[in-house]
Amino acid sequence: MKAPAWSTDDSAELYGIREWGHDYFDISRSGEVVVNLKDGTKTKSVSLASIVKGLRERGTQLPLLIRFGDLLRWRIDELNEGFASAIKEGKYQGVYRGVYPIKVNQQQEVIEEITRYGRKYHYGLEAGSKPELIAALSYMHDPEAYIVCNGYKDEEFIDLALYAQKMGLQVILVLEMPSELELILERCEKMGVRPTLGVRFRLSAESAGHWSGSGGDASMFGLNISQLMHVVDHLREKGMLDCLRMLHYHQGSQIPNIRAIRQAVTEAARVYVGLVQEGARMGILDLGGGLAISYDGLKGASSASSNYGTKEYCADIIEAITEVTAEAGVPHPDLITESGRAIVAYYSVLIINILDINRFEPREGISDVELDKDAPALLRNLYELRLDATKNATKTSRDRLQEIYNDAVYYRDKLRSEFNYGKVNLRERAHGEELYWDILTWVDGMREGCEHDGNQMDRLETIMTDFYYGNFSVFQSLPDLWAIDQIFPVMPIHRLKEKPTRNAVLSDITCDSDGKIDKFAHSHGINPSLPLHDPQIEKGHEYMLGIFLVGAYQETLGDLHNLLGDTNVVSVRVENGKVKYSRELEGDSVSEVLSYVEYDPKDMLTRFRNLAESAVISKRITATERREIMESFEAGLRGYTYFES
Ligand SMILES: Cc1ncc(COP(=O)(O)O)c(C=O)c1O
């Protein structure tokens, strides 16, 4: 039997799902993306398209954010077990007590799950603000887990932390600024509490990656070495050096290179040893966040990837600290990391549907349309260029292809400028532009077979793509894509037994030129467009894409651009072989987003009703039409902010 032209393995290879999917996501034999979830003691693969279908039947609209608690729990396991085995293998004397930084995904479900499931590891929380501390204190009641308080602290923040300590929780107040010390000491004296203090240190080691500014000499956060010594002296004077228990640093998020991590840990371990030698009690080293994940599926040290895995991360940290402390004869500290992204990124997937496409397709047969004998010279040049190219197609060298491309661009630009001077009419310009696109399409088809090295023709891929209009807002659901050019894996969640036949840039439904995705990880590289299937919307089919690894930072950083609000959300798990939907949260309604920007929906209704009534009085509409118009206005206010179907 003839082998099929395209298989699900080809799709897996194309979209890199087995690289970035980390065994959580894969493709089923029927060509759908599946997520592997826990079902009792077994694992069950569930198709994302079937999850969406079930919700669609229940009336839930796309876009939809699906959360998988199992993936969150598995990430907690991976990190904690990674440290447990590195500690065992390295005969390390300290323990690992990770904390989850609330800012990375503050949703109540995440915090509840981390405190509940993480209890077996005494997994704690990091709070960087008062609201985060209040969230932490409401959920984290494990006396063996840490609550690390970073960020700027006022009296209320400090008091809350000290009360929690009085009640038996392990709360660590971290000095981010030298000026915080006085206030903390004053509050401690007033409340009669001896605090557990940490100090955030500004390492000199810098790392690569987008957030490298969070570490290094020039970092905005933490104390430099002389400020650190001042704190030590001050605490010694007050007889409180025993309160200084922890050294903290944060190198930045998504550190792509393990060497940079090792370098920073080594420096931090030296500072730690120095503090012990100064007489501080110490006992805890907090390495902050930075554990990277692979968003692009490529195994290099790029900002969307990393050159190490969790196991290597844990082993290298243990080894580096052991080396430094052994040399100095200082006991191994207990370890904290504040990994956020690596814990929650996999947990959420955004599902969107394609609403429309704008195809890149030159007019069929345009090169055969004869020109008038008095056609402008530039139009004739384009026509002859097209004819000549096809005639000598077999002899086309790379240089000749570049030449044809250059000539086409030159003639097209010149034709446009002659149009502006009134020398070329509208129809002639249109004909010229169609010939231009036809030539470019031909060049694109030919260049595959001939080598070219980073010349201008590479731009063809960006200009000769379709626009797929997706039902989502980059600004609401993928703010890091817009703000810092972050890559997220994007791929169809079905039809993966079919070869994708089109190349597309993905536009959202905001009217903003930045509201698009035009950088994709696929085919083992980063590309300006994404191979997709013909969505066949005109035949009534739905074409759905998944945008993966959006669990970290995206939900609360998102904004209301164009007043597109929060999407619908659902949590999914499997029980006795059946998919269970829980925590179905309706996305923002139109009236909700309007009220966020200070409108009063009741007042809006009154204003609109007055307008409709004056239209009735002036006989522009009938009273019955007024009723219909008002019903439609009210339905609009109640409705979802995204495209409803
Ligand atoms: C102090 C601190 N700790 C932890 C994190 C979390 O980092 P990541 O998400 O890279 O693990 C951050 C975020 O940048 C941070 O500022």
XYZ file of C-alpha atoms and ligand atoms in Angstrom:
661
model
C 0.000 0.000 0.000
C 1.203 3.495 -0.792
C 2.449 5.376 2.288
C 0.363 8.429 3.140
C 1.877 11.691 1.957
C 1.694 13.215 5.424
C 1.563 11.618 8.838
C 1.023 12.780 12.390
C 4.769 12.264 12.910
C 5.392 14.807 10.160
C 3.128 17.252 12.014
C 4.939 16.526 15.294
C 8.259 17.199 13.591
C 6.980 20.354 11.895
C 5.510 21.973 15.008
C 8.109 20.593 17.445
C 5.430 19.454 19.913
C 7.554 16.555 21.222
C 10.293 19.026 22.085
C 8.395 21.866 23.797
C 5.500 19.597 24.894
C 7.669 17.888 27.542
C 5.649 14.633 27.291
C 2.554 16.509 28.461
C 1.342 17.214 24.916
C 1.475 15.027 21.819
C -0.514 14.142 18.698
C -2.994 11.256 18.585
C -3.218 8.775 15.747
C -6.360 10.504 14.594
C -4.427 13.754 14.151
C -5.463 15.766 17.210
C -3.331 17.366 19.902
C -3.683 15.433 23.130
C -2.788 16.294 26.690
C -1.692 13.509 29.016
C -3.640 13.646 32.263
C -3.806 11.515 35.346
C -6.635 9.041 35.701
C -6.221 7.276 39.034
C -2.865 5.525 38.788
C -2.815 5.628 34.991
C -2.259 8.326 32.408
C -4.944 9.120 29.880
C -4.477 11.081 26.661
C -7.297 13.526 26.071
C -7.833 15.354 22.811
C -8.000 19.136 23.170
C -10.498 19.275 20.303
C -12.783 16.871 22.183
C -12.531 19.013 25.331
C -13.538 22.050 23.293
C -16.345 20.116 21.590
C -17.785 19.115 24.965
C -17.701 22.694 26.157
C -19.132 24.033 22.894
C -22.101 21.708 23.353
C -22.580 23.230 26.788
C -22.590 26.726 25.296
C -19.020 27.873 26.010
C -17.548 30.129 23.364
C -13.970 30.473 22.128
C -11.455 31.895 22.903
C -11.054 29.630 25.873
C -8.275 29.200 28.371
C -7.959 25.600 29.542
C -6.101 24.871 32.761
C -4.713 21.461 33.631
C -4.080 21.043 37.348
C -2.227 17.767 36.690
C 0.472 19.612 34.782
C 0.925 22.014 37.682
C 1.272 19.112 40.115
C 3.724 17.258 37.862
C 5.878 20.356 37.633
C 5.945 20.638 41.443
C 6.990 16.965 41.564
C 9.678 17.387 38.927
C 11.374 20.256 40.732
C 11.142 18.786 44.221
C 12.190 15.311 43.129
C 15.026 16.858 41.100
C 16.434 18.468 44.233
C 15.737 15.411 46.376
C 17.799 13.169 44.132
C 20.605 15.748 43.682
C 20.763 16.130 47.471
C 20.909 12.359 47.918
C 23.515 11.804 45.238
C 25.653 14.743 46.434
C 25.307 13.694 50.110
C 24.188 17.232 50.752
C 23.343 17.962 54.377
C 20.756 20.695 53.891
C 17.157 20.363 52.702
C 15.343 21.902 49.752
C 12.291 24.037 50.521
C 11.127 25.691 47.300
C 8.766 28.646 47.285
C 6.418 29.578 44.472
C 6.487 33.294 43.544
C 2.846 34.361 43.552
C 3.379 37.070 40.929
C 3.943 34.494 38.173
C 0.322 33.339 38.258
C -1.719 34.682 41.149
C -4.947 32.834 40.363
C -6.588 31.422 43.466
C -6.681 27.927 41.941
C -2.893 27.972 41.528
C -2.220 29.087 45.087
C -4.715 26.619 46.506
C -3.176 23.773 44.518
C 0.392 24.706 45.383
C -0.317 24.890 49.087
C -2.431 21.718 49.098
C -0.402 19.468 46.805
C 2.966 21.024 47.668
C 2.533 20.287 51.377
C 4.264 16.921 51.076
C 7.396 18.839 50.035
C 6.767 21.751 52.446
C 6.615 23.878 49.342
C 6.145 27.530 50.292
C 5.253 30.877 48.743
C 7.054 34.057 47.827
C 5.133 37.318 48.235
C 6.316 40.533 46.603
C 3.549 42.863 47.764
C 0.886 43.267 50.474
C -1.914 41.645 48.461
C 0.356 38.704 47.689
C 1.268 38.346 51.361
C -2.411 38.370 52.298
C -3.075 35.665 49.684
C -0.128 33.670 51.065
C -1.275 33.952 54.673
C -4.782 32.824 53.787
C -3.579 29.593 52.158
C -0.118 28.716 53.474
C -0.512 27.213 56.922
C 2.310 24.656 56.828
C 4.694 25.533 59.700
C 7.575 23.810 57.906
C 7.220 25.757 54.657
C 8.658 29.209 54.098
C 6.872 32.412 53.200
C 9.515 34.682 51.684
C 8.624 38.386 51.704
C 10.361 40.295 48.933
C 9.487 43.699 47.506
C 9.101 47.098 49.144
C 7.552 46.900 52.558
C 5.575 49.442 54.517
C 4.628 49.195 58.157
C 1.449 47.244 57.434
C 3.340 44.678 55.319
C 5.986 44.201 58.019
C 3.412 43.921 60.816
C 1.459 41.267 58.936
C 4.621 39.249 58.390
C 5.571 39.517 62.064
C 2.091 38.541 63.269
C 2.262 35.480 61.003
C 5.615 34.581 62.550
C 4.109 34.956 66.015
C 1.401 32.491 64.972
C 3.988 29.869 64.058
C 4.578 30.367 60.333
C 8.095 30.602 58.920
C 8.049 34.093 57.439
C 11.282 35.589 56.156
C 11.507 39.348 55.725
C 13.999 40.066 52.964
C 15.808 43.397 52.941
C 15.639 44.747 49.413
C 16.716 48.266 50.378
C 19.096 49.395 53.146
C 16.419 51.792 54.419
C 14.020 48.940 55.235
C 16.160 47.735 58.110
C 15.335 50.592 60.507
C 11.603 50.232 59.975
C 11.734 46.441 60.420
C 13.751 46.710 63.627
C 11.408 49.367 64.973
C 8.318 47.232 64.285
C 9.999 44.139 65.800
C 10.817 46.004 68.974
C 7.273 47.310 69.246
C 5.785 43.853 68.756
C 8.387 42.008 70.775
C 9.335 39.663 67.920
C 12.793 38.566 66.882
C 12.464 38.447 63.107
C 13.818 35.984 60.587
C 15.703 38.241 58.214
C 16.989 37.677 54.742
C 19.029 39.993 52.621
C 18.841 40.319 48.859
C 22.272 40.658 47.358
C 23.207 42.167 44.022
C 25.524 39.621 42.432
C 28.172 40.818 40.032
C 27.551 37.792 37.774
C 25.257 38.726 34.889
C 23.316 36.315 32.758
C 22.032 36.347 29.209
C 18.328 36.389 28.374
C 15.679 39.066 28.430
C 15.614 39.561 32.197
C 19.358 39.746 32.752
C 18.833 43.260 34.198
C 17.335 41.689 37.347
C 20.818 40.512 38.308
C 24.338 41.915 38.031
C 25.947 45.114 39.383
C 23.484 47.396 37.610
C 20.431 45.582 38.895
C 17.656 47.711 40.375
C 17.133 45.293 43.225
C 19.096 44.211 46.255
C 22.006 45.478 48.301
C 25.516 45.955 47.030
C 28.465 44.615 48.995
C 29.086 47.718 51.102
C 25.372 48.018 51.953
C 25.458 44.356 52.943
C 28.382 44.947 55.297
C 26.574 47.926 56.772
C 23.536 45.740 57.529
C 25.794 43.154 59.203
C 27.471 45.825 61.342
C 24.158 47.370 62.294
C 22.659 44.034 63.322
C 25.809 43.198 65.291
C 25.545 46.512 67.161
C 21.949 45.712 68.013
C 22.858 42.184 69.111
C 20.664 40.756 66.350
C 23.111 38.993 64.026
C 21.345 35.760 64.930
C 18.263 37.101 63.134
C 20.077 37.210 59.794
C 19.221 33.781 58.438
C 19.064 33.979 54.683
C 20.974 35.240 51.658
C 18.819 35.810 48.602
C 19.522 36.741 44.991
C 17.515 36.646 41.784
C 19.454 36.431 38.578
C 16.528 37.086 36.243
C 13.847 34.951 34.659
C 14.334 32.291 31.949
C 18.121 31.997 32.249
C 19.033 30.104 29.079
C 22.571 29.027 29.967
C 23.449 26.636 32.795
C 26.958 28.092 32.985
C 25.506 31.455 34.016
C 23.451 29.734 36.726
C 26.511 27.943 38.078
C 28.549 31.101 38.059
C 25.902 32.968 40.054
C 25.439 30.155 42.591
C 29.175 30.009 43.135
C 29.376 33.744 43.811
C 26.334 33.587 46.092
C 27.809 30.638 48.015
C 30.981 32.660 48.596
C 28.953 35.580 49.946
C 26.979 33.143 52.105
C 30.179 31.692 53.546
C 31.447 35.224 54.167
C 28.307 36.069 56.143
C 28.694 32.941 58.265
C 32.293 33.927 58.926
C 31.065 37.399 59.948
C 29.039 35.708 62.694
C 25.560 35.793 61.141
C 23.453 32.763 62.006
C 22.426 32.079 58.388
C 21.334 28.555 57.394
C 19.342 29.352 54.221
C 20.376 30.269 50.689
C 17.610 31.475 48.355
C 18.556 31.373 44.676
C 15.479 33.153 43.329
C 13.868 32.189 40.013
C 15.359 31.723 36.580
C 14.840 28.023 35.832
C 14.053 28.154 32.107
C 11.711 26.115 29.951
C 11.762 25.546 26.233
C 9.164 27.628 24.436
C 10.626 26.987 20.996
C 11.584 23.331 21.329
C 15.138 24.153 20.250
C 17.844 22.911 22.524
C 20.107 25.946 22.465
C 20.742 28.716 24.938
C 18.328 31.154 23.251
C 16.003 33.415 25.207
C 13.072 31.099 24.346
C 14.911 27.975 25.366
C 17.670 26.606 27.548
C 20.628 24.292 27.311
C 19.720 22.304 30.435
C 16.856 20.470 32.106
C 15.512 20.450 35.673
C 17.732 17.541 36.759
C 20.908 19.231 35.568
C 19.804 22.503 37.163
C 19.369 20.850 40.563
C 22.562 18.798 40.340
C 24.703 21.781 39.307
C 23.378 23.941 42.130
C 24.075 21.277 44.753
C 27.537 20.631 43.347
C 28.510 24.324 43.194
C 27.392 25.013 46.777
C 29.046 21.867 48.098
C 32.364 22.876 46.526
C 32.399 26.359 48.084
C 31.118 25.387 51.530
C 33.434 22.372 51.816
C 36.438 24.542 51.068
C 35.423 26.966 53.836
C 34.294 24.273 56.274
C 30.833 25.831 56.539
C 27.728 23.577 56.920
C 25.527 23.179 53.861
C 22.675 25.698 53.874
C 19.048 24.729 53.334
C 18.044 25.748 49.843
C 15.187 27.774 48.489
C 14.482 28.448 44.823
C 11.703 30.723 43.638
C 10.904 29.004 40.340
C 7.760 30.430 38.815
C 7.728 30.013 35.059
C 8.965 26.425 35.205
C 6.124 25.540 37.581
C 3.120 27.148 35.910
C 3.843 27.742 32.204
C 2.518 24.342 31.010
C -0.624 24.606 33.076
C -2.683 26.774 30.670
C -3.440 26.536 26.959
C -5.355 29.142 24.989
C -7.665 27.794 22.297
C -8.745 30.157 19.545
C -10.769 29.744 16.362
C -9.944 31.259 13.011
C -12.601 33.709 11.898
C -11.418 34.615 8.431
C -8.423 34.555 6.172
C -6.939 37.022 3.763
C -5.222 34.852 1.196
C -2.074 35.709 -0.585
C -2.974 34.650 -4.090
C -1.916 36.379 -7.307
C -4.706 36.570 -9.899
C -4.801 33.385 -11.903
C -3.685 33.759 -15.531
C -2.510 37.342 -15.058
C 0.698 36.714 -16.988
C -1.349 35.758 -20.064
C -3.375 38.955 -20.154
C -2.152 40.846 -23.244
C -1.158 44.493 -22.805
C -2.560 47.386 -24.835
C -0.026 48.582 -27.368
C 0.154 51.985 -25.645
C 0.594 50.462 -22.152
C 3.144 52.367 -20.006
C 6.730 51.205 -20.424
C 7.011 50.078 -16.788
C 3.991 47.842 -17.107
C 5.469 46.346 -20.255
C 8.762 45.786 -18.411
C 6.964 43.814 -15.725
C 5.066 41.820 -18.353
C 8.237 40.935 -20.237
C 10.120 40.132 -17.071
C 7.436 37.579 -16.221
C 7.511 36.085 -19.748
C 11.282 35.926 -19.848
C 11.526 34.318 -16.427
C 9.237 31.421 -17.358
C 10.831 30.897 -20.748
C 14.288 30.364 -19.269
C 13.113 28.680 -16.084
C 15.373 25.651 -16.248
C 18.484 27.803 -16.524
C 17.665 30.059 -13.590
C 20.641 30.453 -11.312
C 20.581 31.922 -7.845
C 22.002 35.205 -9.153
C 19.447 35.361 -11.965
C 16.625 34.751 -9.480
C 17.859 37.607 -7.332
C 18.070 39.787 -10.433
C 14.459 39.012 -11.413
C 13.361 39.778 -7.868
C 15.273 43.086 -7.828
C 13.896 44.129 -11.239
C 10.327 43.320 -10.193
C 10.654 45.424 -7.031
C 12.243 48.263 -9.016
C 9.559 48.330 -11.741
C 6.744 48.051 -9.222
C 8.084 50.943 -7.125
C 8.625 53.072 -10.220
C 5.099 52.277 -11.436
C 3.699 53.467 -8.108
C 5.599 56.716 -8.308
C 4.447 57.312 -11.928
C 0.896 56.731 -10.675
C 1.421 59.487 -8.103
C 2.524 61.831 -10.923
C -0.588 60.955 -12.930
C 1.326 59.155 -15.685
C -0.172 55.724 -14.978
C -3.898 55.191 -14.475
C -5.595 53.148 -11.777
C -6.242 50.075 -13.936
C -2.644 50.086 -15.250
C -1.282 50.286 -11.731
C -3.517 47.407 -10.631
C -2.350 45.296 -13.580
C 1.292 46.096 -12.769
C 0.886 45.143 -9.108
C -0.747 41.844 -10.051
C 2.147 41.053 -12.379
C 4.570 41.942 -9.606
C 2.943 39.471 -7.184
C 2.848 36.842 -9.890
C 6.595 37.258 -10.474
C 7.305 37.048 -6.732
C 5.234 33.889 -6.440
C 7.196 32.370 -9.279
C 10.519 33.416 -7.677
C 9.387 31.900 -4.389
C 8.552 28.606 -6.079
C 11.937 28.509 -7.838
C 14.137 29.470 -4.914
C 13.514 26.249 -3.008
C 15.590 24.394 -5.559
C 18.438 26.834 -5.580
C 20.747 27.896 -2.819
C 20.567 31.415 -1.543
C 22.284 32.799 1.472
C 20.486 35.313 3.599
C 19.800 37.726 0.750
C 16.712 39.845 0.281
C 14.709 37.010 -1.170
C 14.320 35.698 2.368
C 11.819 38.487 2.921
C 9.531 36.757 0.448
C 8.341 34.415 3.139
C 7.074 37.360 5.169
C 5.371 39.196 2.354
C 3.830 36.226 0.603
C 1.808 34.858 3.482
C -1.888 34.699 4.261
C -3.348 36.566 7.185
C -5.379 34.289 9.454
C -7.671 36.254 11.740
C -7.890 34.550 15.106
C -10.529 35.145 17.763
C -8.265 36.517 20.517
C -6.344 39.558 21.673
C -2.557 39.446 21.902
C -2.734 42.240 24.481
C -5.165 40.385 26.744
C -3.900 36.815 26.418
C -0.232 37.017 25.336
C 1.097 40.342 26.636
C 4.723 39.141 26.646
C 4.496 38.379 22.958
C 3.669 42.010 22.318
C 5.873 43.589 24.978
C 9.063 41.555 24.795
C 8.709 39.483 21.623
C 8.357 36.231 23.524
C 7.781 33.074 21.520
C 4.899 30.770 22.430
C 4.252 27.452 20.671
C 1.279 27.785 18.299
C -0.226 24.949 16.257
C -3.543 23.549 14.996
C -5.162 21.209 17.509
C -6.736 18.997 14.826
C -6.330 17.927 11.159
C -2.752 16.890 11.895
C -2.935 13.921 9.531
C -3.202 16.453 6.714
C -0.308 18.369 5.302
C -0.687 22.107 5.924
C -0.833 23.834 2.560
C -0.708 27.491 3.466
C 1.663 29.842 5.242
C 0.177 32.361 7.602
C 0.741 35.227 9.947
C -1.796 35.230 12.772
C -3.696 38.439 13.381
C -5.878 39.039 16.435
C -9.169 40.972 16.450
C -7.849 44.216 17.918
C -7.406 46.983 15.385
C -3.755 47.333 16.251
C -0.880 46.605 13.921
C 0.952 45.026 16.873
C -1.935 42.613 17.427
C -0.384 39.763 15.512
C 1.940 36.792 15.803
C 4.611 36.776 13.136
C 7.386 34.847 14.831
C 6.885 31.113 15.160
C 8.976 28.190 16.298
C 8.610 25.391 13.761
C 10.697 23.250 11.428
C 13.579 23.416 13.950
C 13.913 27.181 13.715
C 12.249 30.548 14.208
C 10.191 31.616 11.207
C 8.091 34.625 10.183
C 5.024 32.541 9.289
C 3.342 29.311 10.328
C 2.291 26.438 8.028
C -1.456 25.979 8.497
C -4.328 24.162 6.801
C -6.919 25.799 4.652
C -9.520 26.481 7.357
C -12.501 25.987 4.995
C -14.617 28.408 6.990
C -16.758 29.021 3.918
C -17.797 25.347 4.100
C -18.905 25.807 7.706
C -15.849 24.121 9.262
C -14.158 25.345 12.400
C -10.369 25.601 12.474
C -8.816 25.804 15.922
C -5.328 26.648 17.088
C -3.747 26.086 20.475
C -1.338 28.608 21.954
C 0.645 26.703 24.547
C 2.703 27.382 27.677
C 0.771 30.516 28.588
C 0.429 29.722 32.313
C 3.212 32.031 33.486
C 2.818 35.817 33.714
C 0.245 36.137 30.887
C -3.119 36.131 32.655
C -2.783 39.123 34.926
C -0.320 41.117 32.826
C -2.903 41.195 30.022
C -4.832 44.380 29.368
C -8.105 45.588 27.953
C -6.908 46.897 24.596
C -9.967 47.535 22.416
C -11.947 46.521 25.503
C -11.445 42.825 24.791
C -11.677 41.290 28.245
C -10.776 38.104 30.075
C -11.494 34.952 28.080
C -13.654 32.071 29.255
C -11.706 29.683 31.481
C -12.163 26.047 32.429
C -10.165 23.558 34.471
C -10.016 20.027 33.132
C -9.166 16.712 34.750
C -9.963 13.046 34.172
C -11.853 10.794 36.566
C -12.667 7.147 35.843
C -11.890 7.636 32.178
C -14.220 10.643 31.860
C -13.242 14.244 31.243
C -14.438 16.502 34.051
C -14.877 20.222 33.613
C -14.619 22.285 36.761
C -14.257 25.924 37.703
C -15.896 27.146 34.534
C -15.414 30.888 34.666
C -17.230 33.090 32.226
C -15.017 35.676 30.557
C -15.775 39.360 30.929
C -19.049 40.603 29.494
C -19.194 43.839 27.523
C -20.855 45.670 30.423
C -18.115 44.446 32.801
C -15.247 45.746 30.680
C -17.090 49.018 30.177
C -17.480 49.417 33.913
C -13.706 48.782 34.366
C -13.145 51.974 32.396
C -15.677 53.913 34.465
C -18.826 53.623 32.355
C -22.098 52.939 34.078
C -23.968 50.338 31.975
C -27.323 51.477 33.446
C -26.635 55.047 32.435
C -25.555 53.862 28.973
C -28.825 52.009 28.586
C -30.794 55.124 29.562
C -28.842 57.287 27.133
C -29.336 54.846 24.295
C -33.036 54.473 25.114
C -33.425 58.270 24.957
C -31.792 58.254 21.530
C -34.138 55.484 20.353
C -37.180 57.283 21.751
C -36.301 60.512 19.968
C -35.945 58.456 16.769
C -39.497 57.129 17.389
C -40.814 60.673 17.958
C -39.183 61.913 14.771
C -40.617 58.841 12.991
C -37.224 57.449 11.899
C -38.091 54.137 13.530
C -41.329 52.570 14.763
C -42.053 51.748 18.395
C -41.687 48.033 17.568
C -38.303 48.713 16.010
C -37.345 50.557 19.175
C -38.110 47.424 21.166
C -35.974 45.276 18.860
C -33.127 47.797 18.901
C -33.173 47.986 22.698
C -33.182 44.179 22.982
C -30.157 43.989 20.746
C -28.331 46.729 22.710
C -29.022 44.936 25.985
C -27.892 41.597 24.535
C -24.706 43.341 23.388
C -24.052 44.568 26.936
C -24.549 41.084 28.350
C -22.476 39.363 25.656
C -18.861 38.106 25.468
C -16.353 40.700 24.294
C -14.972 38.308 21.638
C -16.519 37.142 18.392
C -19.493 34.905 19.230
C -20.751 32.180 16.945
C 12.409 37.870 43.086
C 11.873 36.945 42.067
N 11.807 35.645 42.368
C 11.329 34.741 41.465
C 10.906 35.130 40.215
C 10.397 34.088 39.267
O 11.288 33.847 38.237
P 11.018 32.629 37.227
O 9.619 32.776 36.762
O 12.014 32.810 36.163
O 11.250 31.362 37.931
C 10.960 36.486 39.877
C 10.522 36.909 38.544
O 11.215 37.462 37.768
C 11.454 37.419 40.816
O 11.529 38.707 40.548
